[in-house]
């Protein structure tokens, strides 16, 4: 919601700057209606494109609880369940092993 309000305010500021720059000519009611309609349409499009919206009744499963001591699924690979990550012996992160094990 905060992003939506921020986008609407930003669109209003941009429109205000445009109106200030073009104040040399007279405005007609058609111009004003088109401007307001464009701002409303832009606000609706910005709100619809937001991907971080979740319904209040939508269940989001928690991350699986891993725990326990570090283990080695293969030679030279050490996996840490508390970090949910695997590393090789010199400390380099191994994304392939991490996705395979966890």
Coordinates of C-alpha atoms in Angstrom, one line a residue:
X1 CA 0.0 0.0 0.0
X2 CA 2.8 2.4 0.8
X3 CA 4.4 1.8 -2.6
X4 CA 1.1 2.5 -4.2
X5 CA 0.7 5.8 -2.4
X6 CA 4.3 6.7 -3.2
X7 CA 3.8 6.0 -6.9
X8 CA 0.6 8.1 -6.9
X9 CA 2.5 11.0 -5.3
X10 CA 5.3 10.7 -7.7
X11 CA 2.9 10.7 -10.7
X12 CA 1.2 13.8 -9.2
X13 CA 4.6 15.6 -8.9
X14 CA 5.5 14.7 -12.5
X15 CA 2.1 16.0 -13.7
X16 CA 2.6 19.2 -11.6
X17 CA 6.0 19.8 -13.3
X18 CA 4.4 19.2 -16.7
X19 CA 1.5 21.6 -15.9
X20 CA 4.0 24.3 -14.7
X21 CA 6.1 24.0 -17.8
X22 CA 3.1 24.2 -20.1
X23 CA 1.2 27.0 -18.3
X24 CA 1.8 29.3 -21.3
X25 CA -1.2 27.8 -23.1
X26 CA -4.8 27.7 -21.8
X27 CA -6.2 24.5 -20.4
X28 CA -9.5 23.1 -21.6
X29 CA -11.6 20.6 -19.7
X30 CA -10.7 17.9 -22.1
X31 CA -7.0 18.3 -21.3
X32 CA -7.7 18.1 -17.6
X33 CA -9.9 15.1 -17.9
X34 CA -7.2 13.3 -20.0
X35 CA -4.6 14.2 -17.4
X36 CA -6.6 12.9 -14.5
X37 CA -7.6 9.8 -16.4
X38 CA -4.0 9.1 -17.3
X39 CA -2.9 9.5 -13.7
X40 CA -5.6 7.2 -12.4
X41 CA -4.9 4.6 -15.1
X42 CA -1.2 4.7 -14.2
X43 CA -1.9 4.3 -10.5
X44 CA -4.1 1.3 -11.2
X45 CA -1.5 -0.3 -13.5
X46 CA 1.3 0.3 -10.9
X47 CA -0.8 -1.3 -8.1
X48 CA -1.7 -4.3 -10.3
X49 CA 1.9 -4.9 -11.2
X50 CA 3.0 -5.2 -7.6
X51 CA 4.3 -8.8 -6.9
X52 CA 4.8 -8.5 -3.2
X53 CA 1.1 -8.5 -2.3
X54 CA -0.3 -11.4 -0.2
X55 CA -3.8 -11.8 0.9
X56 CA -4.3 -11.9 4.7
X57 CA -5.8 -15.3 4.5
X58 CA -3.1 -16.7 2.2
X59 CA -0.9 -19.3 3.9
X60 CA 2.8 -19.0 3.4
X61 CA 4.6 -22.1 4.6
X62 CA 7.6 -21.6 6.9
X63 CA 11.0 -22.7 5.9
X64 CA 11.8 -26.3 6.9
X65 CA 13.5 -26.5 10.3
X66 CA 16.9 -28.0 9.7
X67 CA 19.2 -28.6 12.6
X68 CA 21.9 -30.8 13.9
X69 CA 25.6 -31.2 13.4
X70 CA 27.5 -30.5 10.2
X71 CA 27.9 -33.5 7.9
X72 CA 29.7 -34.5 4.8
X73 CA 27.6 -36.0 1.9
X74 CA 30.8 -36.4 -0.2
X75 CA 34.5 -36.1 0.0
X76 CA 35.5 -32.5 0.3
X77 CA 32.0 -31.2 0.9
X78 CA 30.7 -30.1 4.3
X79 CA 27.0 -29.2 4.8
X80 CA 25.8 -27.1 7.8
X81 CA 22.1 -27.7 8.5
X82 CA 21.7 -24.5 10.6
X83 CA 22.9 -22.4 7.7
X84 CA 21.2 -24.6 5.1
X85 CA 24.4 -24.4 3.0
X86 CA 27.2 -26.6 1.8
X87 CA 30.9 -25.6 1.4
X88 CA 34.0 -27.2 0.1
X89 CA 37.1 -27.7 2.3
X90 CA 38.6 -24.2 1.5
X91 CA 35.3 -22.5 2.4
X92 CA 33.8 -21.8 -1.1
X93 CA 30.0 -22.0 -1.2
X94 CA 28.6 -24.9 -3.3
X95 CA 25.1 -24.0 -4.6
X96 CA 24.7 -27.3 -6.5
X97 CA 25.3 -29.4 -3.3
X98 CA 23.2 -27.0 -1.3
X99 CA 20.2 -27.5 -3.6
X100 CA 20.8 -31.2 -3.8
X101 CA 21.0 -31.8 0.0
X102 CA 18.4 -29.2 1.2

